[in-house]
Coordinates of C-alpha atoms in Angstrom, one line a residue:
Chain T
S1 CA 0.0 0.0 0.0
R2 CA 0.9 3.6 -0.3
L3 CA 1.4 3.9 3.4
D4 CA 3.7 0.9 3.3
L5 CA 6.1 2.5 0.9
K6 CA 6.0 5.8 2.9
I7 CA 7.0 4.0 6.1
S8 CA 9.8 2.1 4.4
A9 CA 11.1 5.2 2.8
M10 CA 11.2 7.0 6.2
V11 CA 13.0 4.2 7.9
M12 CA 15.6 4.0 5.1
A13 CA 16.0 7.7 4.8
A14 CA 19.3 9.4 5.9
E15 CA 19.5 10.3 9.6
P16 CA 16.6 12.7 10.3
Q17 CA 17.0 15.9 12.2
F18 CA 15.8 15.6 15.8
H19 CA 14.6 18.7 17.6
V20 CA 15.5 18.7 21.3
L21 CA 14.2 21.1 23.9
A22 CA 16.8 21.4 26.7
V23 CA 15.7 23.0 30.0
D24 CA 18.2 24.1 32.7
D25 CA 18.4 27.2 34.9
S26 CA 22.2 27.3 34.8
L27 CA 23.7 29.1 31.8
F28 CA 26.8 27.0 32.1
D29 CA 24.8 23.8 31.9
R30 CA 22.7 25.1 29.0
K31 CA 25.8 25.8 27.0
L32 CA 27.2 22.4 27.7
I33 CA 24.0 20.5 26.8
E34 CA 23.5 22.6 23.7
R35 CA 27.0 21.7 22.4
L36 CA 26.5 18.0 23.2
L37 CA 23.2 17.9 21.4
Q38 CA 24.6 19.8 18.4
K39 CA 27.5 17.3 18.3
A40 CA 24.9 14.5 18.4
S41 CA 23.4 16.1 15.2
C42 CA 20.3 17.5 16.9
Q43 CA 18.5 20.8 16.5
V44 CA 18.5 22.4 19.9
T45 CA 16.3 24.9 21.7
T46 CA 17.3 25.9 25.2
V47 CA 15.2 27.5 27.8
D48 CA 16.0 28.4 31.4
S49 CA 12.8 27.2 33.2
G50 CA 10.0 24.7 33.1
Y51 CA 7.5 27.5 32.5
K52 CA 9.4 28.7 29.4
A53 CA 9.5 25.1 28.3
L54 CA 5.7 24.7 28.5
E55 CA 5.3 28.0 26.8
F56 CA 7.5 26.9 24.0
L57 CA 5.5 23.7 23.6
G58 CA 2.3 25.7 23.4
L59 CA 1.0 24.9 26.8
R60 CA 0.1 27.9 29.0
E61 CA -0.8 27.6 32.6
G62 CA -1.3 23.9 32.1
V63 CA -4.0 24.5 29.5
E64 CA -3.5 23.3 26.0
I65 CA -3.8 26.2 23.6
N66 CA -5.9 24.1 21.1
D67 CA -8.1 22.6 23.7
P68 CA -11.7 23.5 22.7
D69 CA -12.9 23.0 26.3
A70 CA -10.5 25.5 27.8
V71 CA -11.9 28.8 28.9
S72 CA -9.3 31.4 28.0
T73 CA -9.6 35.1 27.8
S74 CA -6.2 35.6 26.2
P75 CA -5.7 35.3 22.5
V76 CA -5.0 31.8 21.3
I77 CA -1.5 31.5 19.8
H78 CA -1.2 28.5 17.5
Q79 CA 2.4 27.3 17.7
E80 CA 3.5 24.7 15.4
V81 CA 6.5 23.1 17.0
E82 CA 7.7 19.6 16.8
V83 CA 9.8 18.5 19.6
N84 CA 11.3 15.0 19.6
L85 CA 12.7 15.0 23.1
I86 CA 12.7 17.1 26.2
I87 CA 15.9 17.0 28.4
T88 CA 15.6 18.8 31.7
D89 CA 17.6 19.4 34.8
Y90 CA 15.9 18.1 38.0
C91 CA 16.8 20.9 40.4
M92 CA 15.3 24.1 39.2
P93 CA 13.7 26.9 41.2
G94 CA 9.9 27.2 40.8
M95 CA 9.0 24.3 38.6
T96 CA 11.4 21.4 39.0
G97 CA 12.2 18.9 36.2
Y98 CA 9.9 16.5 37.9
D99 CA 7.0 19.0 37.8
L100 CA 7.7 19.6 34.2
L101 CA 7.8 15.9 33.5
K102 CA 4.3 15.5 35.1
K103 CA 2.8 18.4 33.2
V104 CA 4.1 17.0 29.9
K105 CA 2.8 13.5 30.6
E106 CA -0.6 14.8 31.7
S107 CA -1.1 16.7 28.4
S108 CA -2.7 14.7 25.7
A109 CA -0.9 16.6 23.0
F110 CA 2.6 16.1 24.3
K111 CA 2.6 13.0 26.5
N112 CA 4.3 11.0 23.9
I113 CA 7.4 13.2 23.8
P114 CA 10.1 11.3 25.6
V115 CA 11.4 13.2 28.6
V116 CA 14.9 12.7 30.1
I117 CA 15.9 14.0 33.5
M118 CA 19.4 15.2 34.4
S119 CA 20.8 15.6 37.9
S120 CA 24.1 16.2 39.6
E121 CA 22.9 14.1 42.5
N122 CA 22.6 10.4 42.7
V123 CA 19.5 9.9 44.7
P124 CA 17.9 6.5 44.0
A125 CA 14.5 7.5 45.3
R126 CA 14.5 10.5 43.0
I127 CA 15.5 8.4 40.0
S128 CA 12.8 5.8 40.5
R129 CA 10.2 8.5 41.1
C130 CA 11.1 10.1 37.7
L131 CA 11.1 6.8 35.9
E132 CA 7.7 5.9 37.4
E133 CA 6.3 9.2 36.3
G134 CA 7.3 8.3 32.7
A135 CA 10.8 9.6 32.2
E136 CA 12.7 7.6 29.5
E137 CA 16.0 8.0 31.1
F138 CA 17.8 9.6 34.1
F139 CA 21.3 10.9 33.4
L140 CA 23.8 11.9 36.1
K141 CA 25.7 15.0 35.3
P142 CA 28.0 15.6 33.7
V143 CA 26.1 14.2 30.7
R144 CA 28.3 12.8 28.0
L145 CA 27.9 12.4 24.2
A146 CA 27.6 8.6 24.6
D147 CA 24.5 9.2 26.9
L148 CA 22.8 11.3 24.2
N149 CA 23.5 8.9 21.4
R150 CA 21.5 6.3 23.4
L151 CA 18.5 8.6 23.1
K152 CA 18.2 8.3 19.3
P153 CA 15.8 5.3 19.3
H154 CA 13.4 7.2 21.6
M155 CA 13.4 10.2 19.4
M156 CA 13.1 8.1 16.3
K157 CA 9.8 6.7 17.5
T158 CA 8.0 10.0 18.0
K159 CA 9.4 11.4 14.8
L160 CA 8.1 8.5 12.8
K161 CA 4.8 8.6 14.6
N162 CA 4.3 12.3 13.9
Q163 CA 5.1 11.8 10.3
M164 CA 2.7 8.9 10.0
L165 CA -0.1 10.9 11.7
E166 CA 0.5 13.8 9.2
E167 CA 0.1 11.3 6.4
I168 CA -3.1 9.8 7.8
E169 CA -4.7 13.1 8.5
K170 CA -4.5 14.2 4.9
P171 CA -7.9 13.9 3.2
S172 CA -8.4 10.3 2.1
K173 CA -11.0 8.2 0.4
V174 CA -11.5 6.0 3.5
E175 CA -15.1 5.1 4.2
S176 CA -16.1 4.2 7.7
G177 CA -17.3 0.8 6.8
T178 CA -14.1 -0.4 5.3
A179 CA -11.8 1.5 7.7
A180 CA -10.3 -1.5 9.5
A181 CA -9.3 -3.3 6.3
V182 CA -7.7 -0.4 4.6
V183 CA -5.4 0.7 7.4
E184 CA -3.8 -2.6 8.1
P185 CA -0.3 -1.7 7.2
E186 CA 2.7 -4.1 7.2
V187 CA 4.6 -3.8 10.4
K188 CA 7.7 -5.8 9.5
D189 CA 10.0 -2.9 9.1
L190 CA 9.0 -1.2 12.2
T191 CA 9.1 -4.1 14.7
E192 CA 12.8 -3.6 15.2
I193 CA 12.3 -0.1 16.3
G194 CA 9.5 -1.3 18.6
I195 CA 6.6 0.4 16.9
K196 CA 3.3 -1.4 16.4
I197 CA 0.5 0.2 14.6
V198 CA -3.0 -0.6 15.8
P199 CA -6.1 0.6 14.0
L200 CA -8.4 2.5 16.3
Q201 CA -12.0 3.4 15.6
S202 CA -12.7 6.9 16.9
E203 CA -16.1 7.5 18.6
V204 CA -16.1 11.2 18.0
E205 CA -15.4 11.3 14.3
P206 CA -16.5 8.0 12.7
K207 CA -15.6 9.1 9.2
Q208 CA -11.9 9.7 10.0
V209 CA -9.5 6.9 10.8
H210 CA -7.1 7.3 13.6
L211 CA -3.9 5.4 14.1
Q212 CA -2.6 4.8 17.5
V213 CA 1.1 4.0 17.8
V214 CA 1.7 1.6 20.6
Q215 CA 5.1 1.2 22.1
Q216 CA 6.2 -2.3 22.3
E217 CA 7.8 -3.4 25.5
D218 CA 11.5 -2.9 24.9
Q219 CA 13.2 -5.4 27.2
T220 CA 16.6 -3.8 27.1
M221 CA 15.2 -0.3 27.9
S222 CA 13.5 -1.6 31.0
N223 CA 16.6 -3.4 32.0
N224 CA 18.6 -0.2 31.7
K225 CA 16.0 1.6 33.8
R226 CA 16.2 -0.9 36.6
K227 CA 19.9 -0.7 36.5
S228 CA 19.9 3.0 36.9
V229 CA 17.6 2.7 39.9
E230 CA 19.8 0.1 41.5
E231 CA 23.2 1.6 40.7
G232 CA 22.3 5.1 40.1
L233 CA 24.6 5.0 37.1
S234 CA 24.2 5.4 33.3
T235 CA 24.9 1.9 32.1
D236 CA 27.5 2.8 29.6
R237 CA 30.0 4.1 32.0
S238 CA 32.8 1.9 33.3
R239 CA 34.9 4.6 35.0
P240 CA 34.3 5.3 38.6
R241 CA 31.8 8.1 39.3
F242 CA 33.3 9.9 42.3
E243 CA 37.0 10.4 42.7
G244 CA 37.1 12.7 45.6
I245 CA 40.5 13.9 46.6
T246 CA 40.6 14.2 50.3
T247 CA 42.8 17.1 51.2
A248 CA 43.6 17.9 54.7
V249 CA 41.6 20.9 55.9
Chain L
M1 CA 60.6 26.5 11.7
D2 CA 59.6 22.9 11.8
A3 CA 61.9 22.1 14.7
H4 CA 60.5 25.1 16.6
V5 CA 56.9 23.9 16.0
A6 CA 57.9 20.4 17.0
Q7 CA 59.4 21.7 20.2
L8 CA 56.4 23.8 21.1
Q9 CA 54.1 20.8 20.4
M10 CA 56.2 18.6 22.7
Q11 CA 56.1 21.3 25.4
Y12 CA 52.3 21.5 25.0
R13 CA 51.9 17.8 25.2
N14 CA 54.0 17.5 28.4
Y15 CA 52.2 20.5 29.9
I16 CA 48.8 18.9 29.3
L17 CA 49.9 15.6 30.7
S18 CA 51.3 17.2 33.8
L19 CA 48.0 18.9 34.4
Y20 CA 46.3 15.6 34.4
Q21 CA 49.0 13.8 36.4
Q22 CA 48.9 16.5 39.1
G23 CA 45.2 16.2 39.4
F24 CA 44.2 19.6 38.0
L25 CA 42.1 18.0 35.3
D26 CA 40.2 14.8 34.8
D27 CA 38.6 12.9 31.9
Q28 CA 35.6 15.3 31.8
F29 CA 38.0 17.9 30.5
T30 CA 39.0 15.5 27.7
E31 CA 35.3 15.1 26.9
L32 CA 34.9 18.8 26.6
K33 CA 37.9 19.0 24.2
S34 CA 36.3 16.3 22.1
L35 CA 33.2 18.5 21.7
Q36 CA 35.2 21.3 20.2
D37 CA 35.4 21.2 16.4
D38 CA 35.7 23.5 13.4
G39 CA 32.1 24.5 13.9
S40 CA 32.7 25.5 17.5
P41 CA 36.4 26.2 17.7
D42 CA 36.3 28.2 20.9
F43 CA 33.9 26.0 22.9
V44 CA 36.4 25.0 25.6
A45 CA 37.5 28.6 26.1
E46 CA 33.9 29.8 26.3
V47 CA 32.9 27.1 28.8
L48 CA 36.0 27.8 31.0
S49 CA 35.2 31.4 30.9
L50 CA 31.7 30.8 32.2
F51 CA 33.1 28.4 34.8
F52 CA 35.6 31.0 36.2
D53 CA 32.9 33.7 36.2
D54 CA 30.8 31.2 38.3
C55 CA 33.8 30.7 40.6
V56 CA 34.1 34.4 41.3
K57 CA 30.4 34.8 41.9
L58 CA 30.0 31.7 44.1
V59 CA 33.1 32.3 46.2
G60 CA 31.9 35.9 46.7
N61 CA 28.5 34.7 47.9
M62 CA 30.1 32.2 50.3
A63 CA 32.5 34.8 51.6
R64 CA 29.6 37.1 52.3
A65 CA 27.6 34.4 54.0
L66 CA 30.5 33.3 56.2
D67 CA 31.1 37.0 57.1
Q68 CA 27.8 37.0 59.1
I69 CA 29.6 35.8 62.2
G70 CA 27.2 34.3 64.7
T71 CA 24.4 34.1 62.1
V72 CA 26.0 32.2 59.3
D73 CA 23.5 30.5 57.1
F74 CA 25.2 27.2 56.4
C75 CA 22.4 26.1 54.0
Q76 CA 23.1 29.1 51.9
V77 CA 26.8 28.3 51.9
G78 CA 26.0 24.7 51.1
A79 CA 23.8 25.7 48.2
N80 CA 26.7 27.6 46.6
V81 CA 29.1 24.8 47.2
H82 CA 26.6 22.5 45.5
Q83 CA 26.6 24.7 42.4
L84 CA 30.3 25.0 42.4
K85 CA 30.7 21.2 42.7
G86 CA 28.3 20.8 39.8
S87 CA 30.1 23.2 37.4
S88 CA 33.7 22.1 38.4
S89 CA 32.6 18.5 37.8
S90 CA 31.2 19.4 34.4
V91 CA 34.4 21.2 33.4
G92 CA 36.8 18.6 34.6
A93 CA 38.3 20.8 37.4
K94 CA 39.3 17.8 39.5
R95 CA 40.9 19.5 42.5
V96 CA 38.2 22.2 42.8
K97 CA 35.6 19.4 42.7
G98 CA 37.4 17.5 45.4
L99 CA 37.5 20.5 47.6
C100 CA 33.8 21.0 47.1
I101 CA 33.0 17.5 48.3
N102 CA 34.8 18.2 51.6
F103 CA 33.3 21.7 51.8
K104 CA 29.8 20.2 51.6
E105 CA 30.5 18.0 54.6
L106 CA 31.8 21.0 56.5
C107 CA 28.7 22.9 55.8
E108 CA 26.5 20.1 56.9
A109 CA 28.5 19.9 60.1
K110 CA 28.2 23.6 60.5
N111 CA 32.0 23.7 61.0
Y112 CA 32.7 27.5 60.8
E113 CA 36.5 27.3 61.0
G114 CA 36.6 24.4 58.6
C115 CA 34.4 26.3 56.1
V116 CA 36.4 29.4 56.2
R117 CA 39.7 27.4 55.6
C118 CA 38.1 25.4 52.8
L119 CA 36.8 28.5 51.1
Q120 CA 40.3 30.0 51.1
Q121 CA 41.6 26.7 49.5
V122 CA 38.8 26.8 46.9
D123 CA 39.8 30.4 46.1
I124 CA 43.5 29.5 45.7
E125 CA 42.7 26.4 43.7
Y126 CA 40.4 27.9 41.1
K127 CA 42.8 30.8 40.6
T128 CA 45.7 28.4 40.2
L129 CA 43.8 26.4 37.6
K130 CA 42.8 29.5 35.7
A131 CA 46.5 30.5 35.5
K132 CA 47.5 27.1 34.3
L133 CA 44.9 26.9 31.7
Q134 CA 45.8 30.4 30.5
D135 CA 49.4 29.1 30.0
M136 CA 47.9 26.2 28.0
F137 CA 46.0 28.5 25.7
N138 CA 49.1 30.6 25.3
L139 CA 51.0 27.6 24.2
E140 CA 48.3 26.7 21.7
K141 CA 48.5 30.3 20.3
Q142 CA 52.2 30.0 19.9
I143 CA 52.0 26.7 18.1
V144 CA 49.4 28.1 15.6
Q145 CA 51.4 31.3 15.1
A146 CA 54.5 29.2 14.4
G147 CA 52.5 27.5 11.6
G148 CA 51.8 24.3 13.5
I149 CA 48.7 22.4 14.5
V150 CA 47.7 22.0 18.2
P151 CA 48.2 18.3 18.9
Q152 CA 45.5 16.0 20.3
V153 CA 47.0 14.8 23.5
D154 CA 46.1 11.3 24.4
I155 CA 45.8 10.8 28.1
N156 CA 46.4 7.2 29.3

């Protein structure tokens, strides 16, 4: 099918540009993460607070700008922004990285954007709390290029999903009666990346067909998460984490 | 001219190695260097500049906090130490980071004398590092001016 070919083409295309939103209240850390992300071939936007991050995404005061149920007296600003990953510091004044994580995961528009938390402190309770709330990864600072390269598969999923949704939402000749049969695409190419496409009948708009991308359980990822909770370390590192020189005071 | 360049390059290599061996720098500094490229040729210099600005600011804050004899806010001092520990760790400033680890414990113990002494050491240490790195950048400049390329120094 036409969709088939499109998916295959996207998968085989040259490495796509990922757009990462980096959040940190420290100028120093923002400069660092920006360079790291550029080096990892990502497009970067940096902001210095959780509030600014939400603003950038198009969420204001926790209300989605395109939400028809929202009562808003301020003018609606429609911001087309595609973000493939949010990477945020944990300790920030006002809205912490954890607060930001929650707000993103609670929003129907943005909950599928992977969120990564960074912290200079190795606090297992903090790490597990973030992972439980839906963070993809938890990085101990200083973050390294190797850490960021591990994020590519996460970003790839949302990028592909967004592209497919754009494709589907274009006007099509699909009729509600035959919807299920028409949108059964081949999933062979995508299973390696862990994406499964499941046709979903919408109750609100029966004439349109919606696809829901379901993340397959990625065994290695959950292993990594457990490991970071137990050891509080990014799994790729073999060097010792803390080398304190004790000097006589 | 080649001999001159070669000599400068050797001097540079030895200097860098000594900075690592004497514990001024650690592998995080190596990582920073690896992030520098033709697209961002001054990245390390810019980051170091931000780091040393941070040092001045944070040491100043801590000195002021410790000056409030009798009513020293150790939490405030500790918060500044935490920030300095973070940035020194991110830049590869090994000795400064090590001092911050001690400093944190002294704040938690509300050890006034210890904190004052530690702050003095931090002050000396970051200024020493700054001078050493300035020497390193000067050597780089000399090499380039002599027509050579700054060598990649392989630690380990």
